[in-house]
């Protein structure tokens, strides 16, 4: 069996320190906000996997449709020998790519979760034992140093996660990815597309209430990790479409005036009745907007694929 290497580039308490910093910054500003990465503890990850199977939530199915249809074409265009996946999670969708890449030598999954990386690598190596897997425990939004691997390399950033970054964050991220690429390397990017408002809102406010539970899970994370006393039942899940920015916002709305104590931060946070805290932005894109943002990062979009209904897109770009 080929080697499985696991490299930690995050100090042990990086996650805890980042949570404390984000909560202190986000809950002492107006309006209040939290970054969406804190949804994904063990329970949050299970809830998100459930969301991806809901009838209202189309992005995962639409992206998988493109990967199944285009994986062989992508493999042929790129001639990839190293696949690097940012925010790899379970690596489930990526296996469609890996199966099509006969020349693939090394897979580099990048995630903050050691358990997710180990589980995904073990499942993958059971199917493809000669593949080298070099997993990185790292936060790809904070700069990334990649191991030396054979080229050409394909960096994959799937799932529409780019949309969770605000415009300035997207620009910085795409520039950092460009800095990783050598001549012959490419970027495969997943982006959810602008569509009817009712379809978008339903995808983030399902009838079964799974997304509401997922949204409120961030309160449980703060309760557990920071000794906070949030009552999840005292907040309502809200999903709204911002036409000006072309993004969905998920929020938590306080149902009454309340004060939440966060002892680990020595903080007491007042919420007015009806006050909303933003927990996620999910930007939706048009082709020319994707092309322009890539171009600003000195990346040239060479290919664009959508699912049959035009809901989601994968684009392939090379250093300009």
Short mmCIF file of C-alpha atoms in Angstrom, two decimals:
data_model
loop_
_atom_site.label_atom_id
_atom_site.label_comp_id
_atom_site.label_asym_id
_atom_site.label_seq_id
_atom_site.Cartn_x
_atom_site.Cartn_y
_atom_site.Cartn_z
CA UNK A 1 0.00 0.00 0.00
CA UNK A 2 1.22 3.51 -0.77
CA UNK A 3 2.07 5.80 2.14
CA UNK A 4 -0.47 7.85 4.02
CA UNK A 5 1.17 10.93 5.50
CA UNK A 6 -0.60 13.35 7.84
CA UNK A 7 0.99 16.75 8.42
CA UNK A 8 -0.31 19.27 10.96
CA UNK A 9 0.36 22.89 10.03
CA UNK A 10 -1.99 24.25 12.70
CA UNK A 11 -0.81 24.52 16.33
CA UNK A 12 -2.86 22.35 18.69
CA UNK A 13 -4.95 25.20 20.16
CA UNK A 14 -5.39 27.11 16.91
CA UNK A 15 -9.06 26.14 16.66
CA UNK A 16 -9.89 27.17 20.21
CA UNK A 17 -8.01 30.45 19.90
CA UNK A 18 -9.71 31.24 16.58
CA UNK A 19 -13.16 30.51 18.04
CA UNK A 20 -12.52 32.81 20.99
CA UNK A 21 -11.27 35.58 18.70
CA UNK A 22 -14.18 35.24 16.26
CA UNK A 23 -16.84 35.21 18.97
CA UNK A 24 -15.31 38.18 20.80
CA UNK A 25 -15.09 40.18 17.57
CA UNK A 26 -18.41 39.10 16.11
CA UNK A 27 -20.62 39.50 19.18
CA UNK A 28 -19.25 42.90 20.24
CA UNK A 29 -19.90 44.57 16.87
CA UNK A 30 -23.06 45.91 15.27
CA UNK A 31 -24.66 44.07 13.60
CA UNK A 32 -23.53 40.87 15.30
CA UNK A 33 -22.07 38.09 13.16
CA UNK A 34 -20.19 34.81 13.31
CA UNK A 35 -18.25 33.00 10.56
CA UNK A 36 -19.93 29.85 9.22
CA UNK A 37 -16.95 27.56 9.89
CA UNK A 38 -18.16 27.15 13.50
CA UNK A 39 -21.20 25.16 12.33
CA UNK A 40 -19.01 22.16 11.66
CA UNK A 41 -18.38 20.26 14.85
CA UNK A 42 -19.25 16.53 14.78
CA UNK A 43 -23.00 17.18 15.06
CA UNK A 44 -22.91 20.05 12.59
CA UNK A 45 -21.12 17.89 10.03
CA UNK A 46 -23.78 15.18 10.38
CA UNK A 47 -26.53 17.77 9.97
CA UNK A 48 -24.87 19.20 6.86
CA UNK A 49 -24.62 15.75 5.31
CA UNK A 50 -28.37 15.41 5.96
CA UNK A 51 -28.97 18.81 4.33
CA UNK A 52 -27.25 17.66 1.15
CA UNK A 53 -29.87 14.91 0.75
CA UNK A 54 -32.90 17.20 1.19
CA UNK A 55 -35.13 17.80 -1.83
CA UNK A 56 -34.73 21.58 -1.52
CA UNK A 57 -30.92 21.52 -1.40
CA UNK A 58 -29.82 21.19 -5.03
CA UNK A 59 -26.10 22.28 -4.99
CA UNK A 60 -24.58 18.94 -3.97
CA UNK A 61 -26.61 16.96 -6.52
CA UNK A 62 -25.97 19.50 -9.27
CA UNK A 63 -22.22 19.55 -8.66
CA UNK A 64 -22.06 15.75 -8.51
CA UNK A 65 -23.90 15.61 -11.84
CA UNK A 66 -21.18 17.75 -13.44
CA UNK A 67 -18.37 15.74 -11.86
CA UNK A 68 -19.82 12.43 -13.06
CA UNK A 69 -20.31 13.80 -16.58
CA UNK A 70 -17.04 15.71 -16.89
CA UNK A 71 -14.44 13.94 -14.71
CA UNK A 72 -12.83 12.12 -17.64
CA UNK A 73 -12.71 15.34 -19.66
CA UNK A 74 -11.15 17.24 -16.74
CA UNK A 75 -8.58 14.48 -16.28
CA UNK A 76 -7.72 14.57 -19.99
CA UNK A 77 -7.36 18.36 -20.11
CA UNK A 78 -5.21 18.65 -17.00
CA UNK A 79 -3.08 15.49 -17.21
CA UNK A 80 -3.01 15.78 -13.46
CA UNK A 81 -0.53 13.80 -11.35
CA UNK A 82 -1.28 15.58 -8.04
CA UNK A 83 -4.80 16.48 -6.90
CA UNK A 84 -5.03 19.00 -4.04
CA UNK A 85 -8.46 19.47 -2.48
CA UNK A 86 -9.13 22.43 -0.22
CA UNK A 87 -11.74 21.79 2.48
CA UNK A 88 -11.84 18.13 1.53
CA UNK A 89 -14.13 16.82 4.31
CA UNK A 90 -15.22 13.29 3.45
CA UNK A 91 -13.70 13.54 -0.08
CA UNK A 92 -16.85 11.80 -1.36
CA UNK A 93 -17.45 13.89 -4.49
CA UNK A 94 -13.74 14.01 -5.28
CA UNK A 95 -13.69 10.26 -5.85
CA UNK A 96 -15.45 10.84 -9.16
CA UNK A 97 -12.38 12.83 -10.22
CA UNK A 98 -9.88 10.39 -8.71
CA UNK A 99 -11.51 7.42 -10.45
CA UNK A 100 -11.10 9.19 -13.80
CA UNK A 101 -7.46 10.16 -13.26
CA UNK A 102 -5.40 7.21 -14.46
CA UNK A 103 -2.13 9.17 -14.14
CA UNK A 104 -2.84 10.42 -10.61
CA UNK A 105 0.14 9.85 -8.30
CA UNK A 106 -0.67 11.89 -5.16
CA UNK A 107 -3.81 13.18 -3.45
CA UNK A 108 -3.42 16.05 -0.97
CA UNK A 109 -6.63 16.61 1.04
CA UNK A 110 -6.60 19.79 3.15
CA UNK A 111 -8.97 20.24 6.08
CA UNK A 112 -9.01 21.47 9.68
CA UNK A 113 -10.46 18.16 10.90
CA UNK A 114 -7.96 15.35 11.53
CA UNK A 115 -10.74 12.78 11.91
CA UNK A 116 -12.29 13.74 8.56
CA UNK A 117 -8.91 13.48 6.83
CA UNK A 118 -8.07 10.12 8.35
CA UNK A 119 -11.48 8.62 7.61
CA UNK A 120 -11.48 9.84 4.02
CA UNK A 121 -7.92 8.62 3.40
CA UNK A 122 -8.64 5.15 4.77
CA UNK A 123 -11.75 4.79 2.61
CA UNK A 124 -9.89 6.01 -0.47
CA UNK A 125 -6.84 3.79 0.01
CA UNK A 126 -9.08 0.75 0.40
CA UNK A 127 -10.20 1.38 -3.19
CA UNK A 128 -6.93 2.68 -4.64
CA UNK A 129 -4.07 1.28 -2.53
CA UNK A 130 -1.26 2.53 -4.81
CA UNK A 131 -2.25 6.18 -4.46
CA UNK A 132 0.01 8.37 -2.31
CA UNK A 133 -2.09 10.40 0.15
CA UNK A 134 -0.50 13.34 1.97
CA UNK A 135 -3.17 14.93 4.16
CA UNK A 136 -2.72 18.42 5.60
CA UNK A 137 -4.41 19.64 8.78
CA UNK A 138 -4.52 23.28 7.79
CA UNK A 139 -6.74 26.35 7.39
CA UNK A 140 -6.59 27.14 3.68
CA UNK A 141 -7.86 30.69 4.29
CA UNK A 142 -4.72 31.55 6.27
CA UNK A 143 -2.09 30.74 3.67
CA UNK A 144 -0.91 27.28 2.75
CA UNK A 145 2.41 25.56 2.19
CA UNK A 146 2.06 22.47 0.00
CA UNK A 147 4.29 19.40 0.06
CA UNK A 148 6.55 18.71 -2.88
CA UNK A 149 4.54 16.54 -5.26
CA UNK A 150 4.75 15.73 -8.98
CA UNK A 151 3.08 18.02 -11.49
CA UNK A 152 0.94 18.92 -13.18
CA UNK A 153 -1.19 19.68 -10.12
CA UNK A 154 -4.91 20.40 -9.95
CA UNK A 155 -6.23 22.40 -6.99
CA UNK A 156 -9.92 21.64 -6.40
CA UNK A 157 -12.17 23.92 -4.36
CA UNK A 158 -15.65 22.42 -4.62
CA UNK A 159 -19.07 22.71 -3.03
CA UNK A 160 -19.61 26.42 -3.67
CA UNK A 161 -17.61 27.21 -0.51
CA UNK A 162 -16.09 30.21 -2.29
CA UNK A 163 -19.47 31.89 -1.78
CA UNK A 164 -19.06 31.78 2.00
CA UNK A 165 -16.26 34.33 1.71
CA UNK A 166 -17.00 38.04 1.47
CA UNK A 167 -15.71 39.79 -1.68
CA UNK A 168 -12.42 41.01 -0.15
CA UNK A 169 -11.87 37.57 1.38
CA UNK A 170 -12.54 35.90 -1.98
CA UNK A 171 -10.00 38.16 -3.68
CA UNK A 172 -7.35 37.36 -1.06
CA UNK A 173 -8.12 33.65 -1.23
CA UNK A 174 -7.96 33.43 -5.03
CA UNK A 175 -4.67 35.36 -5.01
CA UNK A 176 -3.25 32.93 -2.46
CA UNK A 177 -4.32 29.97 -4.63
CA UNK A 178 -2.69 31.61 -7.66
CA UNK A 179 0.51 31.77 -5.62
CA UNK A 180 0.44 27.98 -5.23
CA UNK A 181 0.23 27.29 -8.96
CA UNK A 182 3.16 26.66 -11.30
CA UNK A 183 2.97 26.65 -15.09
CA UNK A 184 0.84 23.66 -16.13
CA UNK A 185 -1.14 23.63 -12.87
CA UNK A 186 -4.88 24.38 -12.80
CA UNK A 187 -7.72 25.35 -10.45
CA UNK A 188 -11.09 23.57 -10.48
CA UNK A 189 -13.66 25.81 -8.80
CA UNK A 190 -17.28 25.09 -7.82
CA UNK A 191 -19.72 28.02 -7.81
CA UNK A 192 -23.45 28.11 -7.18
CA UNK A 193 -25.31 30.25 -9.72
CA UNK A 194 -27.89 33.04 -9.42
CA UNK A 195 -31.41 31.70 -9.91
CA UNK A 196 -35.01 32.23 -8.80
CA UNK A 197 -35.21 33.65 -5.28
CA UNK A 198 -37.75 31.07 -4.10
CA UNK A 199 -35.43 28.20 -5.10
CA UNK A 200 -32.50 29.81 -3.29
CA UNK A 201 -34.35 30.59 -0.07
CA UNK A 202 -35.91 27.10 0.07
CA UNK A 203 -32.44 25.56 -0.21
CA UNK A 204 -31.47 27.34 3.03
CA UNK A 205 -34.81 27.05 4.84
CA UNK A 206 -36.06 23.52 4.25
CA UNK A 207 -39.51 22.32 5.29
CA UNK A 208 -38.09 19.67 7.64
CA UNK A 209 -36.13 22.24 9.65
CA UNK A 210 -32.75 20.54 9.24
CA UNK A 211 -31.04 23.77 8.16
CA UNK A 212 -32.57 25.53 11.18
CA UNK A 213 -30.98 22.92 13.45
CA UNK A 214 -27.69 23.30 11.58
CA UNK A 215 -27.79 27.08 12.01
CA UNK A 216 -28.60 26.88 15.71
CA UNK A 217 -25.80 24.35 16.22
CA UNK A 218 -23.34 27.24 16.36
CA UNK A 219 -24.98 28.21 19.65
CA UNK A 220 -24.36 24.72 21.02
CA UNK A 221 -20.71 24.97 19.94
CA UNK A 222 -20.31 28.19 21.94
CA UNK A 223 -22.10 26.65 24.92
CA UNK A 224 -19.75 23.67 24.94
CA UNK A 225 -16.47 25.34 24.05
CA UNK A 226 -16.89 28.72 25.76
CA UNK A 227 -19.25 27.83 28.66
CA UNK A 228 -21.90 30.12 27.17
CA UNK A 229 -25.57 29.86 28.16
CA UNK A 230 -27.31 30.35 24.81
CA UNK A 231 -30.82 28.89 24.67
CA UNK A 232 -31.22 27.68 21.06
CA UNK A 233 -35.00 27.77 21.47
CA UNK A 234 -34.76 31.52 22.07
CA UNK A 235 -33.56 32.08 18.50
CA UNK A 236 -35.32 31.58 15.15
CA UNK A 237 -33.59 30.53 11.94
CA UNK A 238 -33.84 33.10 9.14
CA UNK A 239 -32.74 32.84 5.49
CA UNK A 240 -33.03 35.88 3.19
CA UNK A 241 -31.94 36.72 -0.35
CA UNK A 242 -29.95 39.96 -0.70
CA UNK A 243 -30.63 41.07 -4.27
CA UNK A 244 -28.00 43.83 -4.23
CA UNK A 245 -25.13 41.53 -3.23
CA UNK A 246 -26.65 38.42 -4.85
CA UNK A 247 -26.13 36.29 -1.79
CA UNK A 248 -28.17 34.34 0.73
CA UNK A 249 -27.77 35.35 4.36
CA UNK A 250 -28.49 32.95 7.19
CA UNK A 251 -29.26 34.64 10.47
CA UNK A 252 -30.41 33.82 13.98
CA UNK A 253 -33.16 36.11 15.29
CA UNK A 254 -33.58 36.61 19.02
CA UNK A 255 -37.21 35.92 19.98
CA UNK A 256 -37.02 38.15 23.08
CA UNK A 257 -34.76 40.63 24.85
CA UNK A 258 -32.08 38.54 26.55
CA UNK A 259 -28.55 38.59 27.90
CA UNK A 260 -26.20 35.72 27.13
CA UNK A 261 -23.17 35.10 29.33
CA UNK A 262 -19.93 33.71 27.87
CA UNK A 263 -17.69 33.06 30.90
CA UNK A 264 -14.67 31.88 28.89
CA UNK A 265 -14.48 35.39 27.41
CA UNK A 266 -15.68 37.28 30.48
CA UNK A 267 -18.45 38.57 28.24
CA UNK A 268 -22.17 39.33 28.62
CA UNK A 269 -23.96 39.93 25.30
CA UNK A 270 -27.30 41.73 25.09
CA UNK A 271 -29.78 40.82 22.36
CA UNK A 272 -32.85 42.96 21.68
CA UNK A 273 -36.11 41.26 20.77
CA UNK A 274 -36.02 40.66 17.03
CA UNK A 275 -32.29 41.38 16.75
CA UNK A 276 -30.56 39.27 14.09
CA UNK A 277 -27.06 37.81 14.10
CA UNK A 278 -25.60 36.84 10.71
CA UNK A 279 -24.09 33.35 10.68
CA UNK A 280 -23.47 32.75 6.97
CA UNK A 281 -23.23 34.47 3.62
CA UNK A 282 -23.58 32.25 0.55
CA UNK A 283 -22.87 34.26 -2.58
CA UNK A 284 -24.30 33.15 -5.92
CA UNK A 285 -22.49 33.84 -9.16
CA UNK A 286 -22.82 34.59 -12.84
CA UNK A 287 -20.26 33.35 -15.35
CA UNK A 288 -18.77 36.76 -16.08
CA UNK A 289 -18.46 37.53 -12.37
CA UNK A 290 -16.51 34.32 -11.83
CA UNK A 291 -14.30 35.09 -14.82
CA UNK A 292 -13.64 38.64 -13.57
CA UNK A 293 -12.76 37.56 -10.01
CA UNK A 294 -10.40 34.90 -11.36
CA UNK A 295 -8.82 37.40 -13.75
CA UNK A 296 -8.23 39.82 -10.87
CA UNK A 297 -6.19 37.06 -9.24
CA UNK A 298 -4.24 36.48 -12.50
CA UNK A 299 -6.11 33.30 -13.33
CA UNK A 300 -7.50 32.64 -16.81
CA UNK A 301 -10.77 30.69 -17.00
CA UNK A 302 -10.39 28.14 -19.79
CA UNK A 303 -13.45 25.90 -19.30
CA UNK A 304 -16.96 26.27 -17.84
CA UNK A 305 -19.40 23.43 -17.20
CA UNK A 306 -22.90 23.47 -15.68
CA UNK A 307 -25.44 20.82 -14.79
CA UNK A 308 -28.27 20.32 -17.27
CA UNK A 309 -30.54 22.78 -15.45
CA UNK A 310 -27.89 25.48 -15.17
CA UNK A 311 -27.98 25.62 -11.37
CA UNK A 312 -24.30 25.10 -10.56
CA UNK A 313 -20.98 25.48 -12.36
CA UNK A 314 -17.48 24.08 -12.35
CA UNK A 315 -14.78 26.19 -13.95
CA UNK A 316 -11.20 25.32 -14.84
CA UNK A 317 -8.54 28.04 -14.72
CA UNK A 318 -4.82 28.30 -15.33
CA UNK A 319 -2.22 30.88 -14.32
CA UNK A 320 -2.59 33.87 -16.65
#
